[in-house]
Coordinates of C-alpha atoms (C1' of nucleotides) and ligand atoms in Angstrom, one line a residue:
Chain K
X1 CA -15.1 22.0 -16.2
X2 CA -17.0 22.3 -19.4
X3 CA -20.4 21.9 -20.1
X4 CA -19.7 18.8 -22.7
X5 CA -17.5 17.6 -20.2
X6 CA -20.3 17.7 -17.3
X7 CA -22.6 15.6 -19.8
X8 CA -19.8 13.0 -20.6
X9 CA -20.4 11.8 -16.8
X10 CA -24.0 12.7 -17.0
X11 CA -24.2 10.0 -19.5
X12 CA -21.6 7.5 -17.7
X13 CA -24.3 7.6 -15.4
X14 CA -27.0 6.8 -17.4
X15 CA -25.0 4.1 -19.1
X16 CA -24.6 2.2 -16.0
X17 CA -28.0 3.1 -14.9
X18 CA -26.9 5.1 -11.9
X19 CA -28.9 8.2 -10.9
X20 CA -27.4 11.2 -11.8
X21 CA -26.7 13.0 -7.9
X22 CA -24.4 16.0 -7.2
X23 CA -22.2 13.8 -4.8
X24 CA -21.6 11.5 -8.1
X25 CA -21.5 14.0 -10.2
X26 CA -19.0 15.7 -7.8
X27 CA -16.7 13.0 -7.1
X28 CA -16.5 12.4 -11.0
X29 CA -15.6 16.4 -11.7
X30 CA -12.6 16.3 -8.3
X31 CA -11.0 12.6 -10.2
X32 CA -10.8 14.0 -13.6
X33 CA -9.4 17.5 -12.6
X34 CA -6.2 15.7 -11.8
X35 CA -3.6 13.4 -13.6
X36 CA -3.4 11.9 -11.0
X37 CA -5.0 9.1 -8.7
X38 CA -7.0 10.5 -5.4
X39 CA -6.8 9.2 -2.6
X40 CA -9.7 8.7 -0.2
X41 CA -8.6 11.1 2.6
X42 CA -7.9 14.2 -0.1
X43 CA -11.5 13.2 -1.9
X44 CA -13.1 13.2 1.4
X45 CA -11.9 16.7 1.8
X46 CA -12.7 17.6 -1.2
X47 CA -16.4 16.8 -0.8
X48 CA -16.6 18.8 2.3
X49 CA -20.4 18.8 2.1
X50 CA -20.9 15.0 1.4
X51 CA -21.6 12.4 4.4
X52 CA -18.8 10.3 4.2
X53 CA -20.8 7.1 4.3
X54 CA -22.2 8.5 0.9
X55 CA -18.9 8.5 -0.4
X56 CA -17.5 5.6 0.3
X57 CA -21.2 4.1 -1.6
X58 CA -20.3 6.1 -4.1
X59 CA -16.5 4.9 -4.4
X60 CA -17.8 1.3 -4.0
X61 CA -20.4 1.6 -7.1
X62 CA -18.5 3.1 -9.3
X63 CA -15.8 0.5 -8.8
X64 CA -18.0 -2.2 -9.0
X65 CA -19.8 -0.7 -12.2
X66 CA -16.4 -0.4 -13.8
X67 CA -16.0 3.4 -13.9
X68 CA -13.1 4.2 -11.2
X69 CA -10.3 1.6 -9.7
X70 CA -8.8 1.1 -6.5
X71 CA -5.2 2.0 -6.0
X72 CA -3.0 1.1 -2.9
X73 CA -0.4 3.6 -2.2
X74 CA 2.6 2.7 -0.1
X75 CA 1.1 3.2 3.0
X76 CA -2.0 1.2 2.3
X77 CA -3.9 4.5 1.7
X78 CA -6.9 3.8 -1.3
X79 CA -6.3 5.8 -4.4
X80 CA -8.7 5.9 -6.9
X81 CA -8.8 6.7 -10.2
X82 CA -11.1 7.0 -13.4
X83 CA -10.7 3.7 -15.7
X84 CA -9.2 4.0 -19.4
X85 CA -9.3 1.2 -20.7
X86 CA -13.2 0.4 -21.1
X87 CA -13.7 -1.5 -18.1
X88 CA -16.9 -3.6 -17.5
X89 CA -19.0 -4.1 -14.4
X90 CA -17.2 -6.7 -12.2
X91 CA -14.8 -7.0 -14.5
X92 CA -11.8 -4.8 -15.0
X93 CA -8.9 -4.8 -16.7
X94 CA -6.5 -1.6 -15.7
X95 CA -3.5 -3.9 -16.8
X96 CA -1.4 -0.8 -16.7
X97 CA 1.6 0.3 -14.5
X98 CA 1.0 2.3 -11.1
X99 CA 4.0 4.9 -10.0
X100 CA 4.0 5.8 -6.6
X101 CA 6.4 8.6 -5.6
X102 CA 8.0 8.3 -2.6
X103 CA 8.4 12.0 -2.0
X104 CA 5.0 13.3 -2.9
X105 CA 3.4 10.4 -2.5
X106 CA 1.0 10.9 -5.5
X107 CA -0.1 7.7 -7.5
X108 CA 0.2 7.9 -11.8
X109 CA -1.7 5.8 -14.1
X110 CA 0.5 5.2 -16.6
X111 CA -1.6 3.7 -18.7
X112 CA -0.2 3.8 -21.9
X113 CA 3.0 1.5 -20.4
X114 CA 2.0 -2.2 -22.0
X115 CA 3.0 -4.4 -19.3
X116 CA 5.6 -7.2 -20.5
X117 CA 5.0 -10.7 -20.8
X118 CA 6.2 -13.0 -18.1
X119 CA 5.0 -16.8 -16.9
X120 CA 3.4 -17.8 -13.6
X121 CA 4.5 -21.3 -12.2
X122 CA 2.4 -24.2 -12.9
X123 CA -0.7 -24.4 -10.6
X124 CA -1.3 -20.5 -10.9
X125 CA -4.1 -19.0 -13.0
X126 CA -4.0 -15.6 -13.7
X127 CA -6.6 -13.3 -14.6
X128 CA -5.6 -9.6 -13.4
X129 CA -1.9 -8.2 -13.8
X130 CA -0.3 -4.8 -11.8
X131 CA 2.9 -3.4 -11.6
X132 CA 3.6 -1.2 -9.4
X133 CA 6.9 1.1 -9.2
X134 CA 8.2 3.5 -6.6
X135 CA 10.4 6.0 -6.9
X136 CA 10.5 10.0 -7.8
X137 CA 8.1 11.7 -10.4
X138 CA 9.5 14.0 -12.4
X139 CA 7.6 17.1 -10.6
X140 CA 9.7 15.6 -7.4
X141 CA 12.9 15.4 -9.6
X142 CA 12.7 18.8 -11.2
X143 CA 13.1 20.1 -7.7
Chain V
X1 CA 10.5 -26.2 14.5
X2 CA 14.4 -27.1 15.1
X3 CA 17.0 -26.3 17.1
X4 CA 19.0 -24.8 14.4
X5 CA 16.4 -23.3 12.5
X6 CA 15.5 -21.3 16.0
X7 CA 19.1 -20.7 16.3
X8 CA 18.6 -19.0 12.8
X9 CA 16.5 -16.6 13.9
X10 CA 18.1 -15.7 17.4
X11 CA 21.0 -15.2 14.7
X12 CA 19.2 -12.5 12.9
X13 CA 18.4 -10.8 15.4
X14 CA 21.7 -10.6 16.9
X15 CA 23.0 -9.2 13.2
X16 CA 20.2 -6.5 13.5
X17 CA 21.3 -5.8 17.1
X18 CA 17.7 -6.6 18.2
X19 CA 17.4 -8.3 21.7
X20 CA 16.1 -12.0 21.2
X21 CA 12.7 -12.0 22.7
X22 CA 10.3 -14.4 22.9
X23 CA 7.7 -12.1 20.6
X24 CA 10.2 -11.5 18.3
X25 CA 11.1 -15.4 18.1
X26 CA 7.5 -16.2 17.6
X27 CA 6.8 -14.0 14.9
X28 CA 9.7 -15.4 12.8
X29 CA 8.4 -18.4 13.7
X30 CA 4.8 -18.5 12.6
X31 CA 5.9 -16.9 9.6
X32 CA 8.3 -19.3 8.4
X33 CA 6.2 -22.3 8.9
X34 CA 4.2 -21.0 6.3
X35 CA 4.6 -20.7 2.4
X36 CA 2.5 -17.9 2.1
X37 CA 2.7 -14.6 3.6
X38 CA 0.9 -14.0 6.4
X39 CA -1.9 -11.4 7.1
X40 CA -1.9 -9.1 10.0
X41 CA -5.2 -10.2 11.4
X42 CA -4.2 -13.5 11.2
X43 CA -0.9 -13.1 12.9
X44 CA -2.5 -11.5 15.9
X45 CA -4.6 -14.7 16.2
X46 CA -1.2 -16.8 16.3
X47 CA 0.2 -14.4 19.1
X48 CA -2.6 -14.8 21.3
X49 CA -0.3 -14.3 24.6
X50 CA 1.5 -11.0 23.0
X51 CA -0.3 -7.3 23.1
X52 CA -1.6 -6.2 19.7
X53 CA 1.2 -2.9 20.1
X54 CA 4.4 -5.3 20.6
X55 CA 3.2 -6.9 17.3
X56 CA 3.3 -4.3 15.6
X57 CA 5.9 -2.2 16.8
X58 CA 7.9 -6.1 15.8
X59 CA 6.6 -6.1 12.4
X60 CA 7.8 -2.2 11.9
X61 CA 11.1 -3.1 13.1
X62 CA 11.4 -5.9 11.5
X63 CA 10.3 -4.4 8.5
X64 CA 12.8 -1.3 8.6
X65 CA 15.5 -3.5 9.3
X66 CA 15.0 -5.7 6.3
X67 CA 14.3 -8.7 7.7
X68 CA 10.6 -8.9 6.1
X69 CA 8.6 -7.1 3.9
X70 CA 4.8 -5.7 3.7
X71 CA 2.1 -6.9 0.8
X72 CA -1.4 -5.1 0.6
X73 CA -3.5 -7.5 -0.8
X74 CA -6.6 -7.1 -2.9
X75 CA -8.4 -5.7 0.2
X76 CA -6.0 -3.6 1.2
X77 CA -5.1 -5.9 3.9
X78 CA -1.1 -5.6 5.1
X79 CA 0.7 -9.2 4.5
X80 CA 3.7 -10.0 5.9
X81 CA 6.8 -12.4 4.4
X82 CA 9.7 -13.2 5.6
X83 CA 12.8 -11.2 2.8
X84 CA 14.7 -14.2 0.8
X85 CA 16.6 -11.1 -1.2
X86 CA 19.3 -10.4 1.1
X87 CA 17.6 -7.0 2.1
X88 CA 18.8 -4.3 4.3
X89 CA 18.3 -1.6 6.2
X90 CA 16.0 0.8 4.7
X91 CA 17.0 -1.0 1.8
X92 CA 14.7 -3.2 0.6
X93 CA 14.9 -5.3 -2.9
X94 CA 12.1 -8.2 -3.2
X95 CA 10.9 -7.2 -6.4
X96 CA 8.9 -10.3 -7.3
X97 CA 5.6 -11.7 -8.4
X98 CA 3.1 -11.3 -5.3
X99 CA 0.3 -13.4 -6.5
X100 CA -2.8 -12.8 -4.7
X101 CA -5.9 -16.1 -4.7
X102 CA -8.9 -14.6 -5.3
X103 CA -10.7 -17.1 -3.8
X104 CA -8.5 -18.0 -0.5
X105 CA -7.0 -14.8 -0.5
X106 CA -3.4 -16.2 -0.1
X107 CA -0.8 -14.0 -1.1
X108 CA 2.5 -15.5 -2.7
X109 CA 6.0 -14.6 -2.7
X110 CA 6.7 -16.2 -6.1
X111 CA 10.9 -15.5 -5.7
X112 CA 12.0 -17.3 -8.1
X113 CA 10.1 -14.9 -10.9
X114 CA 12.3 -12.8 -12.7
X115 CA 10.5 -9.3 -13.4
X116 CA 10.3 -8.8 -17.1
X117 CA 12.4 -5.3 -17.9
X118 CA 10.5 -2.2 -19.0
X119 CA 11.1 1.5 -19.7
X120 CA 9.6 4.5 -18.1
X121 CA 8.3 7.9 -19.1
X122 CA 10.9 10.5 -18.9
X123 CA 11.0 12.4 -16.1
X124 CA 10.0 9.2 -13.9
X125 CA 12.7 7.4 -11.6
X126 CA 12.3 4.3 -10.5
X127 CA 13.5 2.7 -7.0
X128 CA 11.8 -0.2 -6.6
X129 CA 8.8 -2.5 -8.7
X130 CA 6.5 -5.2 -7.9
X131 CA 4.8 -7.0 -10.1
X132 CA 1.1 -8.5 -8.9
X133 CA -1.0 -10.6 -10.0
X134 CA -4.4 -12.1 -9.2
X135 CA -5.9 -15.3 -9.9
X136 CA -6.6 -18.6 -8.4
X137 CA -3.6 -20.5 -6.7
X138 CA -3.0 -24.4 -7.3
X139 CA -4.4 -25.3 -4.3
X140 CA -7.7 -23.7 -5.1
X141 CA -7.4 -24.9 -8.9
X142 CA -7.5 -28.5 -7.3
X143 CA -10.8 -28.4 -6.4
Chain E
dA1 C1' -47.6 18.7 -13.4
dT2 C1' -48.4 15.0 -10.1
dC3 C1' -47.7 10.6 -8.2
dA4 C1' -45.3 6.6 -6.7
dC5 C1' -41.4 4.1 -5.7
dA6 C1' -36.9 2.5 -5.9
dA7 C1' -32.6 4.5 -5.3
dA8 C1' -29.6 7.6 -2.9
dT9 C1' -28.4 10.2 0.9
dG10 C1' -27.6 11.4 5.9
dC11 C1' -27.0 10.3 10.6
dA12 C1' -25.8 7.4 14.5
dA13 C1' -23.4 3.7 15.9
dC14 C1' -20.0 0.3 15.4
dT15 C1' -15.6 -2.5 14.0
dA16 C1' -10.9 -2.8 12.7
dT17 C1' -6.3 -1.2 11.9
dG18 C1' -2.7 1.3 13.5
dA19 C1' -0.2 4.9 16.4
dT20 C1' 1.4 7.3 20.8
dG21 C1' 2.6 8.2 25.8
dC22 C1' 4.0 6.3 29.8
dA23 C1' 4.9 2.9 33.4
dT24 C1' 6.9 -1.6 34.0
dT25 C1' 9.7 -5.4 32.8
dT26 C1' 13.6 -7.7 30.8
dA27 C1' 17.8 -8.8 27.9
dA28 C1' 22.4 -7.8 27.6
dT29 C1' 26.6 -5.9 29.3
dT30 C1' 29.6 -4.8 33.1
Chain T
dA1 C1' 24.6 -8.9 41.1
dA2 C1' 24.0 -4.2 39.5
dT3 C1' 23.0 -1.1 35.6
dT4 C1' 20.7 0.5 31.7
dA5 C1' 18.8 0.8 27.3
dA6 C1' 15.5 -1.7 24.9
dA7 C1' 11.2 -4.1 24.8
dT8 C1' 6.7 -5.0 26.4
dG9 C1' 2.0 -4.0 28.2
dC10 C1' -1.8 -1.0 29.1
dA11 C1' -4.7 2.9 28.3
dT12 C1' -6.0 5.9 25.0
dC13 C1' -6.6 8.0 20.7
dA14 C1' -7.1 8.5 15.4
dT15 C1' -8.6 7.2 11.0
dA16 C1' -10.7 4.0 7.6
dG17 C1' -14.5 1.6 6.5
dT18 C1' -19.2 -0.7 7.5
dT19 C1' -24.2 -1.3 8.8
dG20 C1' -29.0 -0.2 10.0
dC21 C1' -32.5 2.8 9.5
dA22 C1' -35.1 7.1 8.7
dT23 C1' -35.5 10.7 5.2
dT24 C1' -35.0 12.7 0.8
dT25 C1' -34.8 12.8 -4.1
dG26 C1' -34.4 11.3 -9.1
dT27 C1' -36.9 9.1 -12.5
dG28 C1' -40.4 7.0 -15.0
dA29 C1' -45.4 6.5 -15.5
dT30 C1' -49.7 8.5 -15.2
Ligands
MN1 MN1 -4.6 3.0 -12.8
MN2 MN1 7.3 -11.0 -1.3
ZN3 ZN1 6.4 13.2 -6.5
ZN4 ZN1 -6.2 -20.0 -3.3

DNA sequence: ATCACAAATGCAACTATGATGCATTTAATT
DNA sequence: AATTAAATGCATCATAGTTGCATTTGTGAT
């Protein structure tokens, strides 16, 4: 992890007025390492050091603040992952497709898959979208 | 409840060579009576008189079999809905809407909902999709 | 630099969901 | 009615997530 890459979260932080802790600061560096989503058993292994109380806090704020969003795997298992599209406190909008491989089990963002257009029946107002697919990824299918 | 729509379900189970139990009976019974899925904490309220472990070792079966599926909703909170997608073993197909009330936290099987088609990345193959959405339902838009 | 204080962390305890092993009961077949 | 595999119930455990409270720490003002 780079330096300008440190102060990129350095200054989320700021931006949402959040203090700048190692545990944040942490949990910021593990998420972007990957392509993909992590899930809250890996992170929580990941931040060996870190009460897990203070993780979940810290999961929960930065969901709430708009910076990270909540992922269900197949089992049920939380996933998260940093937002893309330029998400706002209490209100997100991660309107992009989630991939869950069945054999690895890891959970993409794809966010640059624009979701197609579809109607609701009358009665039902939308206001947040998801598709979700299962299947292989192509680390699984090279294999 | 009727005769015949009881006899339904001792049906199914006979077709899934499952032994017609009076659990079993009751679980396909509180689900159907409802046009919403229903929540695992709220199911173990209906089955007062059954042990927590028979319901869910039903709802696993019943689930591998094909005979109903599993919907996290927005808390991460396992739903359960009776399959109208002739579904199989290990096989399942409800590929649907599942919309989700953000206020009464009602989860939909919206059936009728064609999912829109859409292309993944290469290297990705896909098994199976569901399409979510959240929002207020039309009971809750009522008031 | 120091101070003051709200914010963040850590620890203990607790709740809820779900799984497993084993003894007992029961549905289905003979 | 006897047999047996399947299903249930009970005890116990594991993991995810929450809450209350004491302690520590980042930050902004002196
Ligand atoms: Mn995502
Ligand atoms: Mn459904
Ligand atoms: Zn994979
Ligand atoms: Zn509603």
């Amino acid at each position: 992890m780079t330096e300008i890459t440190n102060n990129r979260f350095e200054h989320l932080l700021d931006l949402h007025h959040l203090k700048k802790t190692g545990p944040r600061l942490k949990v910021l560096a593990m998420m972007s390492a990957k392509n993909t989503a992590t899930s809250q058993p890996d992170l929580e292994g990941l931040m060996e050091d870190v009460d897990r109380v203070t993780l979940y806090r810290i999961l929960n704020v930065f969901e709430e603040k708009g910076i990270i969003h909540k992922i269900f795997d197949l089992n049920g298992t939380a996933n998260y992952a940093i937002c893309t599209s330029n998400c706002q406190e209490h209100h997100h909008h991660d309107e992009h497709l989630h991939f869950n491989c069945t054999v690895c089990n890891k959970v993409y963002c794809l966010n640059d898959l624009s979701l197609p257009a579809f109607n609701l029946p009358p009665g039902f107002k939308a206001e947040g979208f998801t598709l979700y697919a299962s299947g292989t990824c192509p680390q699984c299918n090279k294999k």
